[in-house]
Coordinates of C-alpha atoms in Angstrom, one line a residue:
X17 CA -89.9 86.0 110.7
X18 CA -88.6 82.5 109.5
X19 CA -88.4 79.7 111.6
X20 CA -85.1 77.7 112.6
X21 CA -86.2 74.6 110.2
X22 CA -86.6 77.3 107.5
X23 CA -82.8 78.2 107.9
X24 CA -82.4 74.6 108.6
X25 CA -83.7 73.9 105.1
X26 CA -81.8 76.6 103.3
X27 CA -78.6 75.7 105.1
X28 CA -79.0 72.1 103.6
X29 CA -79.4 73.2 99.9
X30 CA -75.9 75.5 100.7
X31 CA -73.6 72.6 101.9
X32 CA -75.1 70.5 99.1
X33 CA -74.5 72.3 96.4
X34 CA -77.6 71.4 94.6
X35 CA -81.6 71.2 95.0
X36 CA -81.1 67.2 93.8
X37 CA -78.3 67.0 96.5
X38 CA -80.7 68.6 99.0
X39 CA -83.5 66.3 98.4
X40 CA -81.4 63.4 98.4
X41 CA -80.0 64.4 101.7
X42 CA -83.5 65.7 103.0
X43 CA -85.9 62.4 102.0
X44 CA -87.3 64.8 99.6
X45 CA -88.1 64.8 95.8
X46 CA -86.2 67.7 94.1
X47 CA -89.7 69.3 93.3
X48 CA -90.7 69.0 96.8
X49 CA -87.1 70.8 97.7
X50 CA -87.6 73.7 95.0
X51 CA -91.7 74.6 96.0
X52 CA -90.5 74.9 99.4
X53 CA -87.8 77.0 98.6
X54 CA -90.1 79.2 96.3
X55 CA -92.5 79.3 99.3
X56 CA -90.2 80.6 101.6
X57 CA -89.1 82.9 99.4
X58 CA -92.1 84.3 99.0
X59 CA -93.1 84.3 102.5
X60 CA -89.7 86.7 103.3
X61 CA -90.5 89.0 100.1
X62 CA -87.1 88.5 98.3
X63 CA -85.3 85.8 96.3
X64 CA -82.5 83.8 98.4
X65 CA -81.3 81.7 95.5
X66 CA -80.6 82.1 92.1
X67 CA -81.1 78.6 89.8
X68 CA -79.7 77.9 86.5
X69 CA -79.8 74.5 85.0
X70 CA -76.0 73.6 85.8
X71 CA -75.8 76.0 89.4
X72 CA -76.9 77.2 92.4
X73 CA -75.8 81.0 93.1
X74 CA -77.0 82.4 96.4
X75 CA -78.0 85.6 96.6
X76 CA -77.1 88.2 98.8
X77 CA -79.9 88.2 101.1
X78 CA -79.3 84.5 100.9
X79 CA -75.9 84.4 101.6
X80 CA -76.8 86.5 104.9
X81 CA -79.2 84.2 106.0
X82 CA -77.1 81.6 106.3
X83 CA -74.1 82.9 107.4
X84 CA -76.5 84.5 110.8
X85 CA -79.3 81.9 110.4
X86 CA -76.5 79.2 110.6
X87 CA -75.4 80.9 114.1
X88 CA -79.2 81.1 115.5
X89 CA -79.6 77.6 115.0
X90 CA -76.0 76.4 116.5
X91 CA -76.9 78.6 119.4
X92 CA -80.1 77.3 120.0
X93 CA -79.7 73.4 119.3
X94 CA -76.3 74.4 122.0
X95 CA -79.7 75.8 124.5
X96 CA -81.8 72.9 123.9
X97 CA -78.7 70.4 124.4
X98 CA -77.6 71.9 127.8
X99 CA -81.2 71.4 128.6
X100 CA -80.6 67.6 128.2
X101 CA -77.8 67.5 129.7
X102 CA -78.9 68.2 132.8
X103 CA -81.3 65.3 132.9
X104 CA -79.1 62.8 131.3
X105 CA -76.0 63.0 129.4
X106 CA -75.3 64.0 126.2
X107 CA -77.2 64.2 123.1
X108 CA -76.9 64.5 119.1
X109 CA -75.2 64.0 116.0
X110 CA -70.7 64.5 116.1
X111 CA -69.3 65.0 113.0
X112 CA -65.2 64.1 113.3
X113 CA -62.6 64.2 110.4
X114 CA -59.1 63.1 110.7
X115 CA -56.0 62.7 108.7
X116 CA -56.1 58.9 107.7
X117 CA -52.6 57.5 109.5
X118 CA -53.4 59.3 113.1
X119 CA -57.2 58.6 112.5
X120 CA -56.4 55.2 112.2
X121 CA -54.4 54.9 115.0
X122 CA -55.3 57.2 117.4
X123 CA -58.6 59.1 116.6
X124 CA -60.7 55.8 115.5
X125 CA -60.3 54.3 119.3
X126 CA -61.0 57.4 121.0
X127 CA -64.4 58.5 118.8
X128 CA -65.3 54.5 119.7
X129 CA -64.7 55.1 123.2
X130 CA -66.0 58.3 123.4
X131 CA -69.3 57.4 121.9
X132 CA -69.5 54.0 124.3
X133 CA -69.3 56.3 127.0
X134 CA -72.1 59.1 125.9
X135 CA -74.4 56.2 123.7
X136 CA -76.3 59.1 122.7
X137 CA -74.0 60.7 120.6
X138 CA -74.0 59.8 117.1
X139 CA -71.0 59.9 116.2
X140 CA -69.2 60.1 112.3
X141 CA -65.6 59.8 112.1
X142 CA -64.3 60.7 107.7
X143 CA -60.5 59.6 107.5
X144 CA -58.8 61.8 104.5
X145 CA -55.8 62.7 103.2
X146 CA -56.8 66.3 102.9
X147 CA -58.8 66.6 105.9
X148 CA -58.4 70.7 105.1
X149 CA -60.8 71.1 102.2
X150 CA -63.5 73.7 101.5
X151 CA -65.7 70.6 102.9
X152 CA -63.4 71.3 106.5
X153 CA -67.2 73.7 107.5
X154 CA -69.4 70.5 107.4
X155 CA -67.8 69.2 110.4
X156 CA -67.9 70.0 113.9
X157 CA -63.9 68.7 114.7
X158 CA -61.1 68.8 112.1
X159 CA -57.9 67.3 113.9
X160 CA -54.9 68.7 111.5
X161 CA -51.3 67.6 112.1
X162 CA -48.5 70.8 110.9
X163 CA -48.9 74.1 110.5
X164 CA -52.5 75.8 110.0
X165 CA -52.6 78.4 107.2
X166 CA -55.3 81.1 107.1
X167 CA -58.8 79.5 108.3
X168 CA -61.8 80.6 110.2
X169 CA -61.6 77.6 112.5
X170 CA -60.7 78.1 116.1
X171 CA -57.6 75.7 117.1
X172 CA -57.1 73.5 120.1
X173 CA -53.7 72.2 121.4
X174 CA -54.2 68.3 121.5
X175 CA -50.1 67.2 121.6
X176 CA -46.6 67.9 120.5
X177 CA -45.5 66.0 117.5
X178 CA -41.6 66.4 116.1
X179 CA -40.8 65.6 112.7
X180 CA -37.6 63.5 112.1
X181 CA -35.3 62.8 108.8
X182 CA -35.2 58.9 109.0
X183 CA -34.1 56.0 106.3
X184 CA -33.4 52.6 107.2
X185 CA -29.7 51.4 108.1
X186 CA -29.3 49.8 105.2
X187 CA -30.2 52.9 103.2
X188 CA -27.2 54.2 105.3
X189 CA -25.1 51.6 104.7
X190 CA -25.2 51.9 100.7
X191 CA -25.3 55.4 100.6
X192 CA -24.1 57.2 103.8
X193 CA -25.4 59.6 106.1
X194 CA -25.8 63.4 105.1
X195 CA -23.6 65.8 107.0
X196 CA -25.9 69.1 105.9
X197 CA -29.6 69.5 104.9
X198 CA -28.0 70.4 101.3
X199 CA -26.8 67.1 101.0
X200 CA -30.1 65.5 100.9
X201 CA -30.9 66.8 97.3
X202 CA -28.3 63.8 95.9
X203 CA -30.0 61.4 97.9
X204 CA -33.4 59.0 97.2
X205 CA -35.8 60.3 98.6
X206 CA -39.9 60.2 99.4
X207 CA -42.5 62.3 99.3
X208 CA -45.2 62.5 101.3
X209 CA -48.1 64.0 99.1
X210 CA -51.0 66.2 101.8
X211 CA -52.7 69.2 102.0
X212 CA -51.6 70.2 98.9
X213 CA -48.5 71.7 99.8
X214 CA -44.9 71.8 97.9
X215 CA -44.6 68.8 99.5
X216 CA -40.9 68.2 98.0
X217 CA -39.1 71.4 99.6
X218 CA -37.8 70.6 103.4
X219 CA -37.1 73.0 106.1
X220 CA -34.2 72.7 108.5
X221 CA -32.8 74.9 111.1
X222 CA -29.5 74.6 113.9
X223 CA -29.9 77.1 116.1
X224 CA -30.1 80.8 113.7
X225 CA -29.2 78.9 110.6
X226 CA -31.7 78.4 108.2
X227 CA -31.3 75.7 105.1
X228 CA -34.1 74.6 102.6
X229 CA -33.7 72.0 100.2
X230 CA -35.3 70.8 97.3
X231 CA -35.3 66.6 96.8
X232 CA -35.9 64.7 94.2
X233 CA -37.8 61.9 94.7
X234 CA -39.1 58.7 92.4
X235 CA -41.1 57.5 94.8
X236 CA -44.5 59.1 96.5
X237 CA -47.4 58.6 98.3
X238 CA -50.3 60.5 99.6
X239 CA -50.9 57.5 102.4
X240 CA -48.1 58.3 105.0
X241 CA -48.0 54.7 105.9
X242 CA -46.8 53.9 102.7
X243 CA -44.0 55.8 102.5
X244 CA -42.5 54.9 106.3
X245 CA -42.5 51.1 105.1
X246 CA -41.4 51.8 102.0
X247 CA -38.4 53.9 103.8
X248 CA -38.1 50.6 106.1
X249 CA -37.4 48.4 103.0
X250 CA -34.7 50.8 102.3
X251 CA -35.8 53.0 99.6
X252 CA -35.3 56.4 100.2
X253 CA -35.2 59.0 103.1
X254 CA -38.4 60.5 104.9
X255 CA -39.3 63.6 106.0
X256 CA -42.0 62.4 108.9
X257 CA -43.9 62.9 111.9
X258 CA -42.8 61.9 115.3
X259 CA -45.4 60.0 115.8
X260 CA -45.5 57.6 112.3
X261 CA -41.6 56.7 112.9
X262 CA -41.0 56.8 117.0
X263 CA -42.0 52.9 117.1
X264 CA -39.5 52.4 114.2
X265 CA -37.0 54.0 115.1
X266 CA -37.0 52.4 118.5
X267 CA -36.8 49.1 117.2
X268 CA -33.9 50.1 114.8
X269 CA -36.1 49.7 111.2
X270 CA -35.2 53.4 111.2
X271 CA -32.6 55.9 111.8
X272 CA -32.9 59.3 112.3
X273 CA -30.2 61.5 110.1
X274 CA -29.2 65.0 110.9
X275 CA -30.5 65.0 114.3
X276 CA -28.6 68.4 114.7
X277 CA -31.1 69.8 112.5
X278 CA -34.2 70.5 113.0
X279 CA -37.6 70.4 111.0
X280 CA -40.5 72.7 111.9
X281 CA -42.7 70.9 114.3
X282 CA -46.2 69.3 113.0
X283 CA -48.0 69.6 116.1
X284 CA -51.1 68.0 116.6
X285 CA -54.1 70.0 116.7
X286 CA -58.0 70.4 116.4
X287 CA -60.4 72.9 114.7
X288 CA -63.9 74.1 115.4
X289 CA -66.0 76.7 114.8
X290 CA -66.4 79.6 117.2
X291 CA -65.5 79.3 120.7
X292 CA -68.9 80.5 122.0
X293 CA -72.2 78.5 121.3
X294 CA -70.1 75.3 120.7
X295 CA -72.4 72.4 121.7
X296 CA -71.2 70.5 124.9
X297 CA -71.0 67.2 123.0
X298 CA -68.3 69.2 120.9
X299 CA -66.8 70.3 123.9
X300 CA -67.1 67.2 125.8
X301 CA -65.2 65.3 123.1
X302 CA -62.4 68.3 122.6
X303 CA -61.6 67.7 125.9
X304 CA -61.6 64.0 125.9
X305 CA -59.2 64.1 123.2
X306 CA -56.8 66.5 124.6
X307 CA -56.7 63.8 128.0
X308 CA -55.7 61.0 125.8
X309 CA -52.2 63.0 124.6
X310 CA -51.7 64.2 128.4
X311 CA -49.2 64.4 129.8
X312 CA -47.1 62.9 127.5
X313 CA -48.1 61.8 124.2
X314 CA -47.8 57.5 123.1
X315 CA -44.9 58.5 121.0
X316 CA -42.7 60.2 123.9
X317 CA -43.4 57.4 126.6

């Protein structure tokens, strides 16, 4: 039978892609990473990976290794952490990725605090604008703002989050206030460019009525921040979370239009694996999370 660091191993030359990647990311030469490979190949009777010169293509008995190794070893490094738990706090590495506006303003303070608290925890927070990649696997919490689309990640409510039709008032001033979702498609507008979604078609709905829109835009942006201060300067209307604009619009840099219709919510949420065998650093920080957003979120108070 192989051994956890065997699966270990093999799990590392998977999420890298490549035996150079592996040994990079392993302290290893890439000869050192392909004799052990062949040796534990050997010592399970069957080939796990297939190498060309420009890919890696894992077998089938490969594939199945680390699809169940990969669960062994979560469960067990979740056995061996509950044991240090009990005599001492938590323990290991924390992998976080956020989107890079809420990362920035909300996630970045809570993974610092969170980690001053439990100074055991490791702790690596990746800010993207497409925090849900084929890359979302390699960490242990994904927070995602909007809707989630097919996934095997598990989701966790962490707050409500609106999303509000704004422009500045003097955008309203030269060019008037829609009456009717359809309106907006003779108006500037800007688009915010995530998750690579047709980012330029907006949603609205009053009640049982349904409209969609298609804007035009000159102007966008895959940086939400961008685009709310560009719609404070007056150029063009926004399609944006609750959170982004709330302060804004309090302070009158925006206006909200069309208030009578609504936009599909973006609530905020985060992803992990599996429910069961999560490790209690993982769970620990989860719930930490969720307490910063309750009751009422920054944006609402």
């Amino acid at each position: 039978m192989t051994e956890s660091a065997d699966v270990r191993f093999l799990l590392t030359i998977q999420q890298n892609g490549s035996l150079i990647a592996a040994a990079r990311k392993l302290g290893l030469t890439p000869s050192a990473v392909s004799q052990r490979l062949q040796q534990l190949e050997k010592k399970l009777g069957t080939r796990l990976v297939d190498r060309t010169a420009r890919k890696l293509t894992f077998t089938e008995e490969g594939t199945l290794l680390c699809l169940r190794g990969s669960e062994l070893v979560q469960q067990f490094d979740t056995l061996l952490e509950d044991l240090q738990v009990l005599h001492g706090g938590l323990v290991g590495p924390l992998k976080v990725n956020a989107p890079l506006g809420f990362g920035r303003r909300y996630v970045a303070s809570a993974v610092a605090e969170f980690q001053r608290e439990n100074p055991a925890v490791d702790v690596a927070l990746t800010l993207s604008d497409e925090p849900l990649t084929e890359t979302a696997d390699r960490f242990d919490v994904v927070v995602h703002i909007g809707e989630l689309r097919a996934s095997n990640l598990v989701g966790h409510a962490i707050a409500p989050n609106g999303r509000f039709l704004c422009a500045s008032p003097a955008f309203v001033k030269r060019f008037g206030s829609p009456d009717a979702p359809d309106d907006l498609a003779r108006l500037p507008c800007i688009i915010l460019r995530e998750n690579k979604e047709d980012v330029s078609l907006w949603h609205f709905s009053k009640g049982k009525t349904s409209r969609s829109v298609r804007v035009a835009s000159k102007l966008s942006c895959n940086d939400g921040d961008v685009i709310r201060r560009w719609a404070c300067e007056g150029r063009g209307i926004i399609l944006r979370s609750e959170w982004d604009v709330a302060d804004d619009i309090r302070r009158g840099s925006l206006v909200r239009l069309l208030p009578g219709w609504k936009a599909p919510d973006a609530n905020v949420i985060a992803l992990t694996h599996n429910r069961a065998g999560l490790p209690r650093r993982t769970r620990d920080f989860m719930q930490y999370l969720q307490a910063r957003f309750r009751p009422v979120p920054p944006w609402r108070t």
